[in-house]
Coordinates of C-alpha atoms in Angstrom, one line a residue:
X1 CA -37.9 55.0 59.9
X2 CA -40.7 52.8 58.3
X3 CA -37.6 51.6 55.6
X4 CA -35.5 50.9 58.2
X5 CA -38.0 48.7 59.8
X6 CA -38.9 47.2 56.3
X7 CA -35.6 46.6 55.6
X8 CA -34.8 44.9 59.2
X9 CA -38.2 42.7 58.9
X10 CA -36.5 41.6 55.3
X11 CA -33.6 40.3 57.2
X12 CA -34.7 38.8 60.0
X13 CA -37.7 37.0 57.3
X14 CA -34.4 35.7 55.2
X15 CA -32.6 34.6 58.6
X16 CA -35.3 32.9 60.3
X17 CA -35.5 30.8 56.5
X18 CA -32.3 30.4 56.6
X19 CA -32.4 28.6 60.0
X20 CA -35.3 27.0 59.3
X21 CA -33.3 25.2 56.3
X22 CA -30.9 24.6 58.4
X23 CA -33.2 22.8 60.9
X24 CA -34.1 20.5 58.6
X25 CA -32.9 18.0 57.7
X26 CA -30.4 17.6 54.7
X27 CA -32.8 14.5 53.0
X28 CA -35.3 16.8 53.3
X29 CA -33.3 19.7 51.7
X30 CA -32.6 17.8 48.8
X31 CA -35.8 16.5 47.9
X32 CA -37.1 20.5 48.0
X33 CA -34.4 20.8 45.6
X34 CA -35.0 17.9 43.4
X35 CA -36.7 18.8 40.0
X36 CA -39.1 15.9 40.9
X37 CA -40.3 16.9 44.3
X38 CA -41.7 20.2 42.5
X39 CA -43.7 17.9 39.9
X40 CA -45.1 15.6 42.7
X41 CA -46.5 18.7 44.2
X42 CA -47.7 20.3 41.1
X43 CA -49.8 16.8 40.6
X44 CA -51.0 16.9 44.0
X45 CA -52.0 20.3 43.3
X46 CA -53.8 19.7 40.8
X47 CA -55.5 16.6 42.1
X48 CA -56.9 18.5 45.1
X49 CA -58.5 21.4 42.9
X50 CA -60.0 18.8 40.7
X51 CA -61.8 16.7 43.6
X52 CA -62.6 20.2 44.9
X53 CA -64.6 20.1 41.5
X54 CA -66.0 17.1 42.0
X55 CA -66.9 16.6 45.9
X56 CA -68.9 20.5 45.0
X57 CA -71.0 19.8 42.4
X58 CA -73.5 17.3 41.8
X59 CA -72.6 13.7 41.2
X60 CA -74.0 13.8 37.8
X61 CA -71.5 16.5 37.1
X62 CA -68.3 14.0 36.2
X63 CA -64.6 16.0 35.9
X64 CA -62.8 13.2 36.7
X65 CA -61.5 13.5 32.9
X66 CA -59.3 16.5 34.1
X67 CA -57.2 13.6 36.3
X68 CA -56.0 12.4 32.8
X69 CA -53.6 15.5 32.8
X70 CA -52.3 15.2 36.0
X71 CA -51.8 11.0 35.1
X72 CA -50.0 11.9 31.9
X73 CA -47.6 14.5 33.8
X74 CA -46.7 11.7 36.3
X75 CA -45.7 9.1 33.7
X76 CA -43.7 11.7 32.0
X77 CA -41.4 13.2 34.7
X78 CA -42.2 10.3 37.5
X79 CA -41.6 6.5 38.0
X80 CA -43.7 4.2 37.2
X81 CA -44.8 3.0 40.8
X82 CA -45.8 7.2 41.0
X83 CA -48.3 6.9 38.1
X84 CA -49.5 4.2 39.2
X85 CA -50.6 5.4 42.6
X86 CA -51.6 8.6 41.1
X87 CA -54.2 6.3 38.3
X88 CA -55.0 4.4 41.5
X89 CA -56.3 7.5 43.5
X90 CA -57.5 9.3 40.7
X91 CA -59.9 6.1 40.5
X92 CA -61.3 5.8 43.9
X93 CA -61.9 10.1 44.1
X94 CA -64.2 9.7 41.2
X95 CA -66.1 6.7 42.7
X96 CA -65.8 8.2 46.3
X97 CA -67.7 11.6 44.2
X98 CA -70.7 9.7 44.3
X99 CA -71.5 10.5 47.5
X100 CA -70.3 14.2 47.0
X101 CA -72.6 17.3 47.8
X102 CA -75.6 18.1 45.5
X103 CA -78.0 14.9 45.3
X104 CA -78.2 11.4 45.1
X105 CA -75.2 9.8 42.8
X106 CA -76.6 5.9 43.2
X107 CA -78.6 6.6 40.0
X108 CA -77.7 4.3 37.0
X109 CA -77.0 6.7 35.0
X110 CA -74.1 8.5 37.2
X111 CA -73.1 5.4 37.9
X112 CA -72.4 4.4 34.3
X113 CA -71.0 7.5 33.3
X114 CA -68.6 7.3 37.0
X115 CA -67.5 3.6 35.5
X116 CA -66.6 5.3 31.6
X117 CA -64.5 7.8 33.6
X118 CA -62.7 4.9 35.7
X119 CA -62.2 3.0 32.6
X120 CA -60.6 6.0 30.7
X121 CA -58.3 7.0 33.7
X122 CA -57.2 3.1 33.9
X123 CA -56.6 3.0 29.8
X124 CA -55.0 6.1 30.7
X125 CA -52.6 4.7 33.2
X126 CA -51.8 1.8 31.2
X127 CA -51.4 3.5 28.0
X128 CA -49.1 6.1 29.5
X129 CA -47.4 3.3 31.5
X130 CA -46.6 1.2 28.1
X131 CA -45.2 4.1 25.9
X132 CA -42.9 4.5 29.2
X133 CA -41.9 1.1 28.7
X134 CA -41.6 1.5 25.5
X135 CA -39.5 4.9 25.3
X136 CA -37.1 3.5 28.0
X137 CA -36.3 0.2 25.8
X138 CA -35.7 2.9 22.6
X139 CA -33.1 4.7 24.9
X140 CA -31.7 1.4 25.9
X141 CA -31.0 0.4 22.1
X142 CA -29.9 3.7 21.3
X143 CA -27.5 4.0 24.4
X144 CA -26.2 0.6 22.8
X145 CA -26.1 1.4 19.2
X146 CA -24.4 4.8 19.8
X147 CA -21.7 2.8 22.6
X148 CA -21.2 0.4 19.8
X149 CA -20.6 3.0 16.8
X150 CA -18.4 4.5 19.0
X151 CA -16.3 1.5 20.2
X152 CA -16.4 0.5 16.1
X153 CA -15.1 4.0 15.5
X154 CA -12.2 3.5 17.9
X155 CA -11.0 -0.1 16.6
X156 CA -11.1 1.2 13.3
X157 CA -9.3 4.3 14.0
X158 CA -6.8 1.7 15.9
X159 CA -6.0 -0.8 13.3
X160 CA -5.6 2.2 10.8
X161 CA -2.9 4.3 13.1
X162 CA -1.4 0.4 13.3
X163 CA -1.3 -0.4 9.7
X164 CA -0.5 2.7 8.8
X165 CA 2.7 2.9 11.3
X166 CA 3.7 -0.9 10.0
X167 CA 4.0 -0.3 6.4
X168 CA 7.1 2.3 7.1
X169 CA 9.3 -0.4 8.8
X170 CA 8.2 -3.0 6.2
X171 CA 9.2 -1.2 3.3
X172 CA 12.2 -0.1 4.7
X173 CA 13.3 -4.2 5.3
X174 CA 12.0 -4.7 1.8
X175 CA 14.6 -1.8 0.2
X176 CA 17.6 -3.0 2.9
X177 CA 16.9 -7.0 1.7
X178 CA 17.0 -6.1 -1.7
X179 CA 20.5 -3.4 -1.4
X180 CA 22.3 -6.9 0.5
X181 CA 20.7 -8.9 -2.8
X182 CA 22.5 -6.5 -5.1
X183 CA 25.8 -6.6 -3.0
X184 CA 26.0 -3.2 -2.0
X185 CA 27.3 -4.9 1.6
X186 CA 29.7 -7.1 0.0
X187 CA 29.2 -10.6 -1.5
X188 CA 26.7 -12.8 -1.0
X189 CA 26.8 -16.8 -1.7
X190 CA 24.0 -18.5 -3.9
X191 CA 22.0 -20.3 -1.2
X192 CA 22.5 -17.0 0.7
X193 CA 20.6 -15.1 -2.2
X194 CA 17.9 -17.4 -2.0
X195 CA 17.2 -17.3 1.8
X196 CA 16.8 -13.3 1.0
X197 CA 15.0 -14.0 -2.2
X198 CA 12.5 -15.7 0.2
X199 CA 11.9 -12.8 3.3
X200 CA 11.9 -10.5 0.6
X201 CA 8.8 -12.3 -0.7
X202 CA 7.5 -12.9 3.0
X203 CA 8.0 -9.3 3.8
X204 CA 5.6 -8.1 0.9
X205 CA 3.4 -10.8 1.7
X206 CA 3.0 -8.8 5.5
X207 CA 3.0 -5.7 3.0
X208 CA 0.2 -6.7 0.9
X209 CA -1.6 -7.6 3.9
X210 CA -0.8 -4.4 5.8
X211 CA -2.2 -2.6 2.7
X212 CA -5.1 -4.2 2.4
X213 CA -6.1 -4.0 6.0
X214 CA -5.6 -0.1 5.7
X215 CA -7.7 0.2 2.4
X216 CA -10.2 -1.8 3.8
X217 CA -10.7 0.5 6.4
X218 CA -10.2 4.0 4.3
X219 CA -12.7 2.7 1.9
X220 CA -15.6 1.9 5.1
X221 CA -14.8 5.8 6.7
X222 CA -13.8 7.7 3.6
X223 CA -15.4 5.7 0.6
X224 CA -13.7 4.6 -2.2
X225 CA -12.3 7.0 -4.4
X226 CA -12.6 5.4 -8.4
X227 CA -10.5 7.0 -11.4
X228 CA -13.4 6.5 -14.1
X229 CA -13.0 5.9 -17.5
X230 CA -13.6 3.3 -20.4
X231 CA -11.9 -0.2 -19.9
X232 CA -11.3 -3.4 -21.0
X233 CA -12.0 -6.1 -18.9
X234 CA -10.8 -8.4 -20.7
X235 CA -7.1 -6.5 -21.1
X236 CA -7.2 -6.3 -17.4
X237 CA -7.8 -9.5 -16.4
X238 CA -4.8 -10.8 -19.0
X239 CA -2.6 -8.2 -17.4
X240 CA -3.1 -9.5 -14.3
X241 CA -3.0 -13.1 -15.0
X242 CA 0.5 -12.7 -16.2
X243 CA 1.9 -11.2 -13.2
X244 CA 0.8 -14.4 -11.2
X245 CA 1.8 -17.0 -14.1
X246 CA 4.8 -17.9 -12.1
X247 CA 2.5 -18.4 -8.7
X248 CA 0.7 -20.5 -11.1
X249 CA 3.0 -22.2 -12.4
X250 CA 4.9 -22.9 -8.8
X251 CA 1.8 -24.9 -8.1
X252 CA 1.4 -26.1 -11.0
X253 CA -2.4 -25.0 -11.7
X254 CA -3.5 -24.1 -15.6
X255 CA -4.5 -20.9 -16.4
X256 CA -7.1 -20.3 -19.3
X257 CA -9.4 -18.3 -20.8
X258 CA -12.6 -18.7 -21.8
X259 CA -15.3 -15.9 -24.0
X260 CA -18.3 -17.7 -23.4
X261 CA -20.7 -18.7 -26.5
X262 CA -17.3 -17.3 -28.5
X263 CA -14.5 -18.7 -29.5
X264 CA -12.9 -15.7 -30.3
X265 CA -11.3 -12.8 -28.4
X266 CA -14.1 -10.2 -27.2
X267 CA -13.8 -7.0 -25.6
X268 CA -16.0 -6.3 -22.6
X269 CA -16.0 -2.2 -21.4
X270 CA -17.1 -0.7 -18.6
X271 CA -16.6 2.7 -17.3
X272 CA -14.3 1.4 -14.2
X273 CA -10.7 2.4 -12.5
X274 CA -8.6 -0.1 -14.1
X275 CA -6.2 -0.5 -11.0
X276 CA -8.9 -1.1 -8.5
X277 CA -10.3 -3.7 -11.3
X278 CA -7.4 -5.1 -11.3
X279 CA -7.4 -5.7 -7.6
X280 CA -10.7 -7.3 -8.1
X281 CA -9.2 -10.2 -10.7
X282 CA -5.6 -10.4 -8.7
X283 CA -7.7 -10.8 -5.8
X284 CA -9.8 -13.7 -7.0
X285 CA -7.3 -15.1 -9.1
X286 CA -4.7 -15.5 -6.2
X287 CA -7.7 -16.9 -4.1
X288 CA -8.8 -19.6 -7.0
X289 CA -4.8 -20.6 -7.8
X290 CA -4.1 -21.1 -4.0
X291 CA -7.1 -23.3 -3.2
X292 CA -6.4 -25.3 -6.6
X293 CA -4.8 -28.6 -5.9
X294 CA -1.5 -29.6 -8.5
X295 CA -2.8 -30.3 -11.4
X296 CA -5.9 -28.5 -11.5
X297 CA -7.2 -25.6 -13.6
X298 CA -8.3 -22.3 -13.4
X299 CA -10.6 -20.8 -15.6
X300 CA -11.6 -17.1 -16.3
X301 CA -14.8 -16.9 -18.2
X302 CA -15.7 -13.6 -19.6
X303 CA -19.4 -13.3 -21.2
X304 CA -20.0 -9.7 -22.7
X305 CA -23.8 -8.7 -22.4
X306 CA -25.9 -5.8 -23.8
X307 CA -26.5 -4.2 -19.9
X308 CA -24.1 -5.9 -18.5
X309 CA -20.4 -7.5 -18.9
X310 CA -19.7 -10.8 -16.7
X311 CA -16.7 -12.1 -15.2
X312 CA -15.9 -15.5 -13.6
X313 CA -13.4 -17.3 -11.7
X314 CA -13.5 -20.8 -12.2
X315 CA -11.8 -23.5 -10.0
X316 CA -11.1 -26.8 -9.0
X317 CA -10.4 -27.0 -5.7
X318 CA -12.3 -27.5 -2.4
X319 CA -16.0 -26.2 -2.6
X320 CA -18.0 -24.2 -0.7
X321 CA -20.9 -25.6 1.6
X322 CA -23.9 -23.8 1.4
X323 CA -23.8 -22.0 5.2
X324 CA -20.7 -19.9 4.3
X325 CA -21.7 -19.2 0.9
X326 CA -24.0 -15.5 2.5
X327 CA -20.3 -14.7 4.6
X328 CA -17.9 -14.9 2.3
X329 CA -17.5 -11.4 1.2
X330 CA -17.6 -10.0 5.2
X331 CA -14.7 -8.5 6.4
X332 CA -12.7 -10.9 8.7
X333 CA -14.7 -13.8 7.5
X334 CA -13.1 -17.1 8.2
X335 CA -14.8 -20.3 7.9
X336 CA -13.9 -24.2 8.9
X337 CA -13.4 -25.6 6.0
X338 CA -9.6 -26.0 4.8
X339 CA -10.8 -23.5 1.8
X340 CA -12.2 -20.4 4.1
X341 CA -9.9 -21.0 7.0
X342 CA -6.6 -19.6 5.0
X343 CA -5.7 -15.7 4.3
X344 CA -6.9 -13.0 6.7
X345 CA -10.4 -13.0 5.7
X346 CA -9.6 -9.2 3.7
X347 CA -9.4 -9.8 0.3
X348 CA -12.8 -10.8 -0.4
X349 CA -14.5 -8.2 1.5
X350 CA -11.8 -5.6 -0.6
X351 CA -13.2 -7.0 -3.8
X352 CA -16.7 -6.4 -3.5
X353 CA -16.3 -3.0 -1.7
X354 CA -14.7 -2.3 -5.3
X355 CA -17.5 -4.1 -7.1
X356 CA -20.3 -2.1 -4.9
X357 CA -18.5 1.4 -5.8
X358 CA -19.0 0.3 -9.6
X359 CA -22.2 -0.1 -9.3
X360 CA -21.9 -3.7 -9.6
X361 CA -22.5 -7.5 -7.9
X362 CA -20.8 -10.0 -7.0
X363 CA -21.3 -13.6 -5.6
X364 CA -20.0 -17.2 -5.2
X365 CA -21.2 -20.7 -6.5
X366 CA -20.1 -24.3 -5.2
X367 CA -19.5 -26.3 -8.1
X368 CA -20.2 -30.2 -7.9
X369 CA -19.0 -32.3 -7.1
X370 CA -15.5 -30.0 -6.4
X371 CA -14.7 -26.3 -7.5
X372 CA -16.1 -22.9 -6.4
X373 CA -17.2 -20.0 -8.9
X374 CA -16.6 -16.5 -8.2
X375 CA -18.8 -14.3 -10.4
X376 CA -19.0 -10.4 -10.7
X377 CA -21.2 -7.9 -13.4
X378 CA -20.8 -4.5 -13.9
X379 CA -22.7 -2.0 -16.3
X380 CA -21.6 -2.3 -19.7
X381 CA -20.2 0.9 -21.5
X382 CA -22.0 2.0 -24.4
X383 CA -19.6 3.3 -26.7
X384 CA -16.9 0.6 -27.1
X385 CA -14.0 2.5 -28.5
X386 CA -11.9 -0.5 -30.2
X387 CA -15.6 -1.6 -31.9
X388 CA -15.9 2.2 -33.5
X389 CA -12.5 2.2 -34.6

């Protein structure tokens, strides 16, 4: 019988909670719920046994330094306006203590030592409040830095799906333009050969471009991958020059070399990938010859060194003021003037991501009074193989 009744009593305990819940009201409800709500208590708590402390013992007897924990709690897991009120009572309690049980607490001494304690609960408060402030604003840059990785992770992810799906169509326009050039459709009429001659060339213009854009962005998420081994610089860049002799040429712009202090063939190594090198000098070249005006002269300059072997592109044409000289190698850069406003702002960005991976530098001088320099160094090999042979 006595479990039954226990057993009854439990229920009709849980019901009558259950109906008092339901009695009040639901703003109510959730603030008993709220993580919050708990904390303020547990402060309020505490606040009340620590004045019980205080208001007990003799005014001489200061534990207003326990309030400090309570303080600390609120600016952790409450607003600010909370630890504020909190410092604020904290503060008059342990002036108010003065007059608490035990003897007289107008004596200079308690008095001074009441004041220390106000002053440590206040630095307290306003400690606790600024390394609020100051968490909150490192969220807020981190919130923004990790929104902006992830929008930049999305646009690059973007315009390498696009590329990426562009160069297929374009090099199946390139192949069909060239199988019409070599009359596997029939016939074709001079002036009709040199309209195709013409997309054909615009078509791996767009290609170049589209290739570009997607090593740019394979090289910033994947890093460059480099085929290492001894090169000639100098080899390279007179590979290169001859495939754009005719764009030379076309514009009628001089091409020449120049080895420095020597007036002879030298051989500068480095331990490079000769294709991506190559990039680097067709890169630059192209640049110089298509900001040369007819009639000028570009001029690659190649210095060997004991550390380190030095390239440079030498040109005529329109220089560089000194504002877009820090830019020029950032991706997308396009400046005012007529010599940074052409190309898609890709190339020169490409080129020193291949420097960089080398281990190398690269920069840009404005000549005067016309002409711009484009210099790079990389670490010279030490065993030259021609030099032991």
């Amino acid at each position: 019988m006595d479990i039954i009744k226990n057993i009854t009593t439990l229920v009709n305990s849980q019901m009558s909670l259950q109906l008092l819940l339901q009695a009040l009201p639901r703003r109510w409800i959730r603030k008993l719920k709220d993580p919050q709500w708990g904390v303020f208590w547990t402060i309020v708590g505490l606040f009340v046994a620590i004045a019980i402390l205080e208001f007990s013992t003799p005014p001489s007897y200061v534990f207003a330094y326990l309030y400090i924990g309570p303080i600390l709690l609120a600016s952790s897991r409450l607003s600010r306006e909370a630890t504020v009120q909190f410092t604020l009572v904290a503060v008059v309690l342990t002036m108010v203590a003065l007059w608490g049980s035990g003897g007289n607490g107008l004596l200079a001494p308690t008095i001074a030592s009441r004041l220390i304690a106000v002053l440590a609960l206040g630095v307290t408060g306003f400690l606790s409040d600024r390394n609020r402030r100051y968490l909150d604003a490192i969220a807020q840059q981190q919130a923004k830095l990790e929104a902006g990785e992830k929008l930049s992770r999305l646009r690059e992810d973007f315009a390498s799906t696009l590329t990426h799906d562009l160069k297929t169509p374009l090099l199946g326009a390139i192949e069909t333009l060239k199988a019409f050039d070599q009359e596997h459709f029939g016939a074709i009429l001079p002036a009709q050969r040199k309209v195709l001659a013409t997309i054909v060339r615009s078509h791996q213009t767009s290609l170049q471009l589209v290739e570009t854009l997607l090593d740019v962005y394979r090289n910033d998420t994947e890093g460059l991958q480099l085929q290492l081994a001894p090169v000639d610089l100098v080899t390279i860049a007179e590979e290169v020059a001859a495939t754009l002799f005719d764009l030379a040429k076309s514009r009628r712009v001089h091409l020449s070399f120049n080895h420095g202090d020597s007036e002879f063939r030298k051989y500068l190594w480095v331990n490079g990938d000769g294709f991506q090198l190559g990039r680097v000098f067709a890169n630059l070249l192209t640049n110089a010859i298509n900001h040369t005006p007819r009639g000028g002269k570009v001029e690659i300059v190649l210095e060997p060194g004991v550390s380190y072997q030095v390239a440079k592109i030498i040109d005529t044409g329109a220089g560089i003021t000194a504002d877009q000289l820090p830019h020029l190698f950032e991706r997308f850069y396009q400046g005012d003037s007529d010599r940074t406003a052409k190309g898609s702002g890709l190339g020169l960005y490409l080129t020193r991501q291949i420097i960089a991976a080398h281990g190398g530098t690269i920069w840009a001088e404005s000549r005067s009074p016309y002409g711009a320099i484009f210099c790079f160094r990389l670490p010279a090999f030490p065993i030259q193989p021609h030099s032991s042979q």
